[in-house]
Tab-separated table of C-alpha atoms and ligand atoms in Angstrom:
chain	number	residue	atom	x	y	z
R	1	MET	CA	-0.087	-0.030	-0.039
R	2	THR	CA	1.090	3.396	-0.881
R	3	SER	CA	1.454	5.867	2.164
R	4	PHE	CA	2.145	9.678	1.792
R	5	ALA	CA	5.791	9.321	2.470
R	6	ASP	CA	6.326	7.500	-0.808
R	7	LEU	CA	4.720	10.498	-2.699
R	8	PRO	CA	6.762	13.519	-3.789
R	9	LEU	CA	5.686	15.418	-0.901
R	10	ARG	CA	6.857	19.195	-0.307
R	11	ALA	CA	9.918	18.659	1.675
R	12	ASP	CA	9.082	20.676	4.636
R	13	LEU	CA	5.987	18.254	5.189
R	14	VAL	CA	7.908	15.240	5.378
R	15	GLY	CA	7.885	13.552	8.698
R	16	ARG	CA	4.612	15.387	9.824
R	17	SER	CA	1.543	13.932	11.088
R	18	PRO	CA	-1.941	15.456	10.903
R	19	TYR	CA	-4.088	17.241	13.643
R	20	GLY	CA	-5.471	14.252	15.420
R	21	ALA	CA	-7.395	14.544	18.438
R	22	PRO	CA	-8.880	11.036	18.765
R	23	GLN	CA	-12.820	11.143	17.565
R	24	LEU	CA	-14.213	8.107	19.638
R	25	HIS	CA	-17.519	7.551	20.253
R	26	VAL	CA	-17.739	6.966	24.131
R	27	PRO	CA	-20.483	7.924	26.549
R	28	VAL	CA	-18.607	11.178	27.992
R	29	THR	CA	-16.798	13.121	25.497
R	30	LEU	CA	-14.822	15.891	27.383
R	31	ASN	CA	-11.689	16.112	24.843
R	32	VAL	CA	-12.256	18.877	22.471
R	33	ASN	CA	-13.821	21.752	24.359
R	34	GLU	CA	-17.067	21.244	22.661
R	35	ASN	CA	-20.213	22.588	24.189
R	36	THR	CA	-21.865	19.480	25.225
R	37	HIS	CA	-25.710	20.637	25.336
R	38	PRO	CA	-27.846	20.484	22.375
R	39	VAL	CA	-29.147	23.399	20.200
R	40	PRO	CA	-32.400	24.501	21.582
R	41	ASP	CA	-35.294	23.287	19.432
R	42	GLU	CA	-36.968	26.563	18.663
R	43	VAL	CA	-33.311	27.652	17.100
R	44	ARG	CA	-33.073	24.216	15.431
R	45	ALA	CA	-36.334	25.001	13.551
R	46	ASP	CA	-35.467	28.315	12.658
R	47	ILE	CA	-32.107	27.278	11.410
R	48	LEU	CA	-33.888	24.685	9.450
R	49	ARG	CA	-36.144	27.027	7.590
R	50	ARG	CA	-33.334	29.185	6.817
R	51	VAL	CA	-31.173	26.396	5.158
R	52	GLY	CA	-34.322	25.353	3.469
R	53	ALA	CA	-34.560	28.822	1.931
R	54	ALA	CA	-31.109	28.906	1.099
R	55	LEU	CA	-31.544	25.446	-0.633
R	56	ASP	CA	-34.007	27.213	-3.133
R	57	GLU	CA	-30.768	29.094	-4.538
R	58	VAL	CA	-28.059	26.611	-3.940
R	59	ASN	CA	-27.842	26.102	-7.703
R	60	ARG	CA	-26.204	29.842	-7.302
R	61	TYR	CA	-22.898	30.768	-5.783
R	62	PRO	CA	-23.254	32.322	-2.339
R	63	ASP	CA	-22.750	36.020	-1.520
R	64	ARG	CA	-19.045	36.056	-1.443
R	65	GLU	CA	-18.941	38.615	0.859
R	66	PHE	CA	-21.651	37.217	3.289
R	67	THR	CA	-22.756	40.745	3.922
R	68	ALA	CA	-25.906	39.793	6.186
R	69	LEU	CA	-23.613	37.226	8.223
R	70	ARG	CA	-21.180	40.289	8.553
R	71	GLU	CA	-23.771	42.783	9.631
R	72	ALA	CA	-25.244	39.802	12.061
R	73	LEU	CA	-21.591	39.345	13.680
R	74	ALA	CA	-21.040	43.082	14.098
R	75	ARG	CA	-24.409	43.479	16.026
R	76	TYR	CA	-23.344	40.455	17.979
R	77	LEU	CA	-19.912	41.766	19.000
R	78	GLY	CA	-21.116	45.311	19.752
R	79	HIS	CA	-18.240	47.747	20.627
R	80	ASP	CA	-19.389	49.717	17.715
R	81	LEU	CA	-17.743	47.400	15.109
R	82	SER	CA	-18.894	48.061	11.459
R	83	PRO	CA	-19.801	44.965	9.225
R	84	ALA	CA	-16.464	46.100	7.269
R	85	GLN	CA	-14.536	45.127	10.094
R	86	LEU	CA	-15.820	41.769	10.285
R	87	TRP	CA	-14.537	38.674	8.476
R	88	ALA	CA	-15.695	35.220	8.923
R	89	ALA	CA	-14.453	31.434	7.126
R	90	ASN	CA	-15.257	27.966	7.989
R	91	GLY	CA	-14.039	27.794	11.751
R	92	SER	CA	-11.576	30.275	13.303
R	93	ASN	CA	-8.995	27.672	12.228
R	94	GLU	CA	-9.793	28.676	8.466
R	95	VAL	CA	-9.546	32.470	9.539
R	96	LEU	CA	-6.353	32.060	11.424
R	97	GLN	CA	-4.735	30.331	8.425
R	98	GLN	CA	-5.857	33.178	6.074
R	99	VAL	CA	-4.157	35.474	8.389
R	100	PHE	CA	-0.853	33.390	8.016
R	101	GLN	CA	-1.429	33.471	4.249
R	102	ALA	CA	-1.739	37.027	4.192
R	103	PHE	CA	0.883	38.194	6.795
R	104	GLY	CA	3.138	35.157	7.217
R	105	GLY	CA	4.834	33.044	4.826
R	106	PRO	CA	8.606	32.557	3.789
R	107	GLY	CA	11.104	34.649	5.598
R	108	ARG	CA	8.575	35.627	8.105
R	109	THR	CA	8.363	34.371	11.762
R	110	LEU	CA	5.478	33.343	14.129
R	111	LEU	CA	6.094	33.939	18.016
R	112	THR	CA	4.014	31.642	20.121
R	113	PHE	CA	3.873	30.808	23.863
R	114	PRO	CA	3.495	27.226	24.614
R	115	PRO	CA	1.723	25.348	25.731
R	116	THR	CA	-0.663	26.835	23.478
R	117	TYR	CA	-3.049	25.865	20.883
R	118	SER	CA	-1.342	23.277	18.685
R	119	MET	CA	-2.759	24.690	15.436
R	120	TYR	CA	-0.519	27.679	15.591
R	121	PRO	CA	2.594	25.903	14.516
R	122	ASN	CA	0.570	23.930	12.087
R	123	TYR	CA	-0.731	27.460	10.145
R	124	ALA	CA	2.841	28.297	10.286
R	125	LEU	CA	4.138	24.949	8.676
R	126	THR	CA	1.903	25.078	5.922
R	127	THR	CA	2.255	28.513	4.959
R	128	GLY	CA	6.213	28.505	5.059
R	129	THR	CA	6.479	30.583	8.250
R	130	ALA	CA	8.939	30.044	10.766
R	131	VAL	CA	8.040	29.395	14.496
R	132	VAL	CA	9.761	30.594	17.716
R	133	GLU	CA	8.700	29.963	20.988
R	134	GLY	CA	8.281	32.396	23.905
R	135	ARG	CA	8.539	31.622	27.625
R	136	ARG	CA	5.779	32.077	29.843
R	137	ASP	CA	5.877	33.164	33.606
R	138	ASP	CA	4.992	30.934	36.316
R	139	ASP	CA	1.866	29.043	36.053
R	140	PHE	CA	1.371	29.914	32.340
R	141	ARG	CA	0.904	33.470	33.093
R	142	LEU	CA	1.741	36.186	30.482
R	143	SER	CA	3.000	39.585	32.062
R	144	PRO	CA	3.534	42.606	29.845
R	145	GLU	CA	7.101	42.500	30.771
R	146	THR	CA	7.606	38.923	29.701
R	147	VAL	CA	5.721	39.459	26.571
R	148	VAL	CA	7.765	42.560	25.428
R	149	ALA	CA	11.066	40.844	26.285
R	150	GLU	CA	10.028	37.715	24.153
R	151	ILE	CA	9.089	39.904	21.254
R	152	GLU	CA	12.386	41.986	21.720
R	153	ARG	CA	14.463	38.554	21.723
R	154	THR	CA	12.768	36.842	18.857
R	155	ARG	CA	11.806	39.542	16.526
R	156	PRO	CA	8.482	38.219	14.991
R	157	ASP	CA	6.428	39.448	12.314
R	158	LEU	CA	3.430	37.483	13.803
R	159	VAL	CA	2.177	36.974	17.375
R	160	VAL	CA	-0.704	34.960	18.355
R	161	LEU	CA	-1.863	35.324	21.834
R	162	ALA	CA	-4.725	32.829	22.976
R	163	ALA	CA	-6.744	34.908	25.518
R	164	PRO	CA	-7.755	32.877	27.597
R	165	ASN	CA	-5.237	30.235	26.745
R	166	ASN	CA	-5.796	26.939	25.440
R	167	PRO	CA	-4.873	24.303	27.083
R	168	THR	CA	-4.317	26.046	30.279
R	169	GLY	CA	-7.210	28.468	30.766
R	170	THR	CA	-5.052	31.081	31.639
R	171	PRO	CA	-6.257	34.661	31.088
R	172	VAL	CA	-4.287	37.330	29.201
R	173	GLY	CA	-4.270	40.728	30.580
R	174	LEU	CA	-5.172	43.610	28.166
R	175	ASP	CA	-2.091	45.133	29.521
R	176	ALA	CA	-0.139	42.465	27.933
R	177	VAL	CA	-1.957	42.946	24.711
R	178	ARG	CA	-1.335	46.610	24.543
R	179	ALA	CA	2.301	46.187	25.420
R	180	ALA	CA	2.766	43.340	22.570
R	181	TYR	CA	1.346	45.435	20.074
R	182	ASP	CA	3.599	48.256	20.898
R	183	ALA	CA	6.670	46.112	20.797
R	184	PHE	CA	6.820	45.323	17.316
R	185	GLU	CA	5.421	46.404	13.851
R	186	GLY	CA	3.989	43.136	12.762
R	187	VAL	CA	0.683	41.590	13.390
R	188	LEU	CA	-0.839	40.525	16.563
R	189	VAL	CA	-3.656	38.257	16.750
R	190	VAL	CA	-5.662	37.659	19.944
R	191	ASP	CA	-7.468	34.432	19.821
R	192	GLU	CA	-10.648	34.811	21.983
R	193	ALA	CA	-12.361	31.401	21.071
R	194	TYR	CA	-13.381	31.011	24.801
R	195	GLY	CA	-14.071	34.810	24.974
R	196	GLU	CA	-17.917	34.101	26.065
R	197	PHE	CA	-16.633	32.039	29.024
R	198	MET	CA	-14.525	34.998	30.652
R	199	PRO	CA	-16.031	36.899	33.590
R	200	ALA	CA	-18.611	39.378	32.496
R	201	ASP	CA	-16.756	42.041	33.689
R	202	ALA	CA	-13.650	41.074	32.089
R	203	PRO	CA	-12.861	43.286	28.884
R	204	SER	CA	-12.373	41.748	25.671
R	205	ALA	CA	-9.234	42.728	23.461
R	206	LEU	CA	-12.063	44.274	20.903
R	207	THR	CA	-11.911	47.282	23.129
R	208	LEU	CA	-8.315	47.664	22.012
R	209	LEU	CA	-9.215	47.825	18.213
R	210	PRO	CA	-9.452	51.404	17.643
R	211	GLY	CA	-6.211	52.844	16.509
R	212	ARG	CA	-4.715	49.703	16.247
R	213	PRO	CA	-4.758	48.419	12.464
R	214	ARG	CA	-2.127	45.652	13.224
R	215	LEU	CA	-4.358	43.855	15.781
R	216	ALA	CA	-7.090	41.312	15.077
R	217	VAL	CA	-9.431	39.649	17.502
R	218	SER	CA	-10.644	36.035	16.596
R	219	ARG	CA	-13.740	34.265	18.029
R	220	THR	CA	-15.454	31.180	17.113
R	221	MET	CA	-19.114	29.919	17.114
R	222	SER	CA	-17.646	26.474	17.925
R	223	LYS	CA	-17.326	26.451	21.703
R	224	ALA	CA	-19.976	28.881	23.582
R	225	PHE	CA	-22.373	28.466	20.821
R	226	ALA	CA	-22.578	24.955	20.623
R	227	PHE	CA	-22.035	25.158	16.912
R	228	ALA	CA	-18.706	23.547	16.364
R	229	GLY	CA	-20.079	20.983	13.748
R	230	ALA	CA	-21.410	24.170	11.528
R	231	ARG	CA	-17.851	25.555	11.167
R	232	LEU	CA	-17.878	29.316	11.704
R	233	GLY	CA	-15.218	31.407	13.102
R	234	TYR	CA	-14.562	35.057	12.762
R	235	LEU	CA	-12.483	37.939	13.150
R	236	ALA	CA	-12.564	41.681	13.729
R	237	ALA	CA	-9.963	44.193	12.840
R	238	ASP	CA	-9.386	47.255	10.839
R	239	PRO	CA	-11.126	47.272	7.382
R	240	ALA	CA	-7.582	47.338	5.876
R	241	PHE	CA	-6.702	43.958	7.544
R	242	ILE	CA	-10.158	42.516	6.250
R	243	ASP	CA	-9.025	43.761	2.622
R	244	ALA	CA	-5.756	41.788	2.956
R	245	LEU	CA	-7.610	38.658	3.753
R	246	ARG	CA	-9.743	39.063	0.566
R	247	LEU	CA	-6.453	38.383	-1.235
R	248	VAL	CA	-6.039	34.851	-0.113
R	249	ARG	CA	-9.337	33.587	0.531
R	250	LEU	CA	-10.737	31.009	-1.914
R	251	PRO	CA	-13.767	32.558	-4.088
R	252	TYR	CA	-16.894	31.840	-2.123
R	253	HIS	CA	-15.447	29.979	0.528
R	254	LEU	CA	-18.403	30.437	2.913
R	255	SER	CA	-21.117	28.268	1.632
R	256	SER	CA	-24.830	29.742	1.281
R	257	LEU	CA	-25.894	26.729	3.966
R	258	THR	CA	-23.273	27.951	6.513
R	259	GLN	CA	-24.129	31.446	6.169
R	260	ALA	CA	-28.018	30.451	6.558
R	261	ALA	CA	-27.250	28.423	9.724
R	262	ALA	CA	-25.095	30.932	11.295
R	263	LEU	CA	-27.509	33.950	10.703
R	264	GLY	CA	-30.103	31.762	12.422
R	265	ALA	CA	-27.816	30.786	15.325
R	266	LEU	CA	-26.816	34.478	15.925
R	267	ASP	CA	-30.431	35.632	15.696
R	268	HIS	CA	-31.065	33.703	18.792
R	269	ALA	CA	-27.720	34.507	20.411
R	270	PRO	CA	-29.142	35.001	24.130
R	271	LEU	CA	-30.715	31.305	24.030
R	272	MET	CA	-27.610	29.730	22.313
R	273	LEU	CA	-25.554	31.203	24.893
R	274	ARG	CA	-27.954	30.569	28.045
R	275	MET	CA	-26.017	27.319	28.856
R	276	VAL	CA	-22.629	29.356	29.228
R	277	ASP	CA	-23.350	30.082	33.212
R	278	GLU	CA	-24.029	26.556	33.582
R	279	ILE	CA	-21.015	25.388	31.699
R	280	ARG	CA	-18.983	27.440	34.094
R	281	THR	CA	-20.961	26.091	37.080
R	282	GLN	CA	-19.822	22.476	36.103
R	283	ARG	CA	-16.148	23.934	35.242
R	284	ASP	CA	-16.093	25.178	38.870
R	285	ARG	CA	-17.767	21.873	40.332
R	286	THR	CA	-14.982	19.917	38.261
R	287	ALA	CA	-12.422	21.859	39.852
R	288	ALA	CA	-13.536	21.447	43.263
R	289	GLY	CA	-13.957	17.831	42.872
R	290	LEU	CA	-10.538	17.455	41.539
R	291	GLU	CA	-8.933	19.376	44.071
R	292	ALA	CA	-10.813	17.134	46.728
R	293	LEU	CA	-8.932	14.232	45.233
R	294	GLY	CA	-5.834	15.866	45.644
R	295	TYR	CA	-5.091	17.113	41.953
R	296	ARG	CA	-3.830	20.564	41.310
R	297	VAL	CA	-6.214	22.681	39.092
R	298	TRP	CA	-4.949	25.904	37.210
R	299	PRO	CA	-7.356	28.930	37.147
R	300	SER	CA	-9.510	28.907	34.147
R	301	TRP	CA	-11.600	31.488	32.156
R	302	THR	CA	-12.628	28.878	29.706
R	303	ASN	CA	-15.005	25.760	29.534
R	304	PHE	CA	-12.056	23.622	30.315
R	305	LEU	CA	-9.555	22.682	33.058
R	306	LEU	CA	-5.898	21.830	33.070
R	307	PHE	CA	-5.409	19.769	36.201
R	308	GLY	CA	-1.678	18.434	37.280
R	309	GLY	CA	-0.337	16.038	40.040
R	310	VAL	CA	-1.067	13.158	37.800
R	311	GLU	CA	1.375	10.374	38.222
R	312	ASP	CA	0.865	8.625	34.870
R	313	PRO	CA	-1.277	10.890	32.622
R	314	ARG	CA	-1.410	8.271	29.664
R	315	ALA	CA	-2.442	5.549	32.101
R	316	LEU	CA	-5.101	7.780	33.868
R	317	TRP	CA	-6.275	8.917	30.314
R	318	GLN	CA	-6.714	5.199	29.426
R	319	GLY	CA	-8.322	4.376	32.401
R	320	LEU	CA	-10.925	6.979	32.060
R	321	LEU	CA	-11.487	5.926	28.596
R	322	ASP	CA	-12.231	2.298	29.794
R	323	ARG	CA	-14.794	3.811	31.913
R	324	GLY	CA	-16.391	5.514	28.866
R	325	VAL	CA	-14.942	9.256	29.634
R	326	LEU	CA	-12.744	10.718	26.807
R	327	ILE	CA	-10.661	13.616	27.941
R	328	ARG	CA	-7.276	14.991	26.558
R	329	ASP	CA	-3.653	14.334	26.918
R	330	LEU	CA	-1.539	16.969	25.458
R	331	ALA	CA	1.711	15.712	26.635
R	332	ILE	CA	1.903	18.360	29.313
R	333	PRO	CA	3.889	16.607	32.157
R	334	GLY	CA	2.000	15.276	34.895
R	335	ALA	CA	-1.186	17.116	33.427
R	336	LEU	CA	-4.432	16.527	31.288
R	337	ARG	CA	-7.142	18.673	30.243
R	338	VAL	CA	-10.848	17.949	30.920
R	339	SER	CA	-13.769	20.093	29.375
R	340	ALA	CA	-16.692	21.102	31.260
R	341	GLY	CA	-19.795	19.281	30.281
R	342	THR	CA	-23.575	18.642	31.595
R	343	ALA	CA	-23.932	17.980	35.326
R	344	GLU	CA	-24.263	14.466	34.653
R	345	GLU	CA	-21.208	14.182	32.509
R	346	THR	CA	-19.577	15.960	35.307
R	347	ASP	CA	-20.838	13.288	37.825
R	348	LEU	CA	-19.591	10.505	35.420
R	349	PHE	CA	-16.248	12.214	35.028
R	350	LEU	CA	-15.802	12.749	38.714
R	351	ASP	CA	-16.947	9.013	39.609
R	352	ALA	CA	-14.385	7.562	37.267
R	353	MET	CA	-11.552	9.808	38.635
R	354	THR	CA	-12.367	8.870	42.016
R	355	SER	CA	-12.377	5.245	41.165
R	356	LEU	CA	-8.877	5.732	39.553
R	357	THR	CA	-7.405	8.083	42.185
R	358	PRO	CA	-5.441	5.892	44.747
R	359	VAL	CA	-6.885	6.487	48.135
R	360	GLY	CA	-3.397	7.297	49.451
R	361	ALA	CA	-3.142	10.096	47.190
R	362	ARG	CA	-6.372	11.971	48.461
K	1	PLP	C1	-11.124	25.346	19.490
K	1	PLP	C2	-10.105	26.466	19.192
K	1	PLP	C3	-10.084	27.035	18.078
K	1	PLP	C4	-10.662	26.606	16.756
K	1	PLP	O1	-12.147	26.636	16.683
K	1	PLP	P1	-12.737	26.594	15.260
K	1	PLP	O2	-13.880	25.410	15.464
K	1	PLP	O3	-12.144	25.929	14.227
K	1	PLP	O4	-13.623	27.922	14.892
K	1	PLP	C5	-9.366	28.216	17.718
K	1	PLP	N1	-8.680	28.640	18.765
K	1	PLP	C6	-8.524	27.926	20.178
K	1	PLP	C7	-7.519	28.402	21.039
K	1	PLP	C8	-9.272	26.932	20.125
K	1	PLP	O5	-9.460	26.284	21.485
């Protein structure tokens, strides 16, 4: 059988493996930070109606500029954003890849702060962008001083800050974002994939957009909106930044069905987001349960937790899987990540953890 290694592959792709969080069918799936609550029935009905209407015209290419969707996203985000400042694609993964296509590339360098979202180096790889890694402060925090020192040390063209960070849940202060922006001449992306899970009074990097044309803030409907399967990510930036993304997007990249479904979901944003508080509650319950078992839990502003003090992460991951609970092993020494689920999923996870934790360790 031929494997891709036998093909005349691009030299810089040789030896690489594709993104591969396991997709296993088990009763409790808490491994990729999805919202485990279903889309409410009335929203589902509206989405179906809109997708049906879009099907009437599916013989035609979709609105290439997804105008109605950009208007809806601007309304949803607020902060006086105009539709000209909004961009969307099939997941924030595609949005971020487009940023790399436009602003990265051969001869350019990405600065990233591991442990962080594993796809950033991947967008760099596929666009021929070099990667340098910055160090964090204790407990995965990022102070303005550290960010600036790392930018000055590595002189990047592109910096991506996941705020809050995945897989650690760590918040990033706006003072660090401001300092990063001022420390170099390149593009700064703040990835707020978990923005809706931040405390209500915590300001978004969206507030920093005015007067900062090299700053972009990306968001997604995959996490808080319970819309991961629909693939809709978006970004807010200066209109000129959006124009640059038009240079690299494929024509008609956002299907009319995707646009219709996203418009339906956004029209019911409060209902779609009503589970956010409940998810935060289950996250905090999970944290308390893990701490009671003797694990260390890092503070999280997201819908997941990183917990440490795990003697053998691979064995614990497997033990949970054997009990029907899938979480994530990101090869962080002594630690695993678990997404917050429903109350029932939380019970099942904590029960499994209790049975897998030696009594002496508690
Ligand atoms: C989940 C995630 C994304 C990607 O989400 P999409 O489903 O592609 O919109 C982006 N950034 C971070 C930090 C994430 O955790």
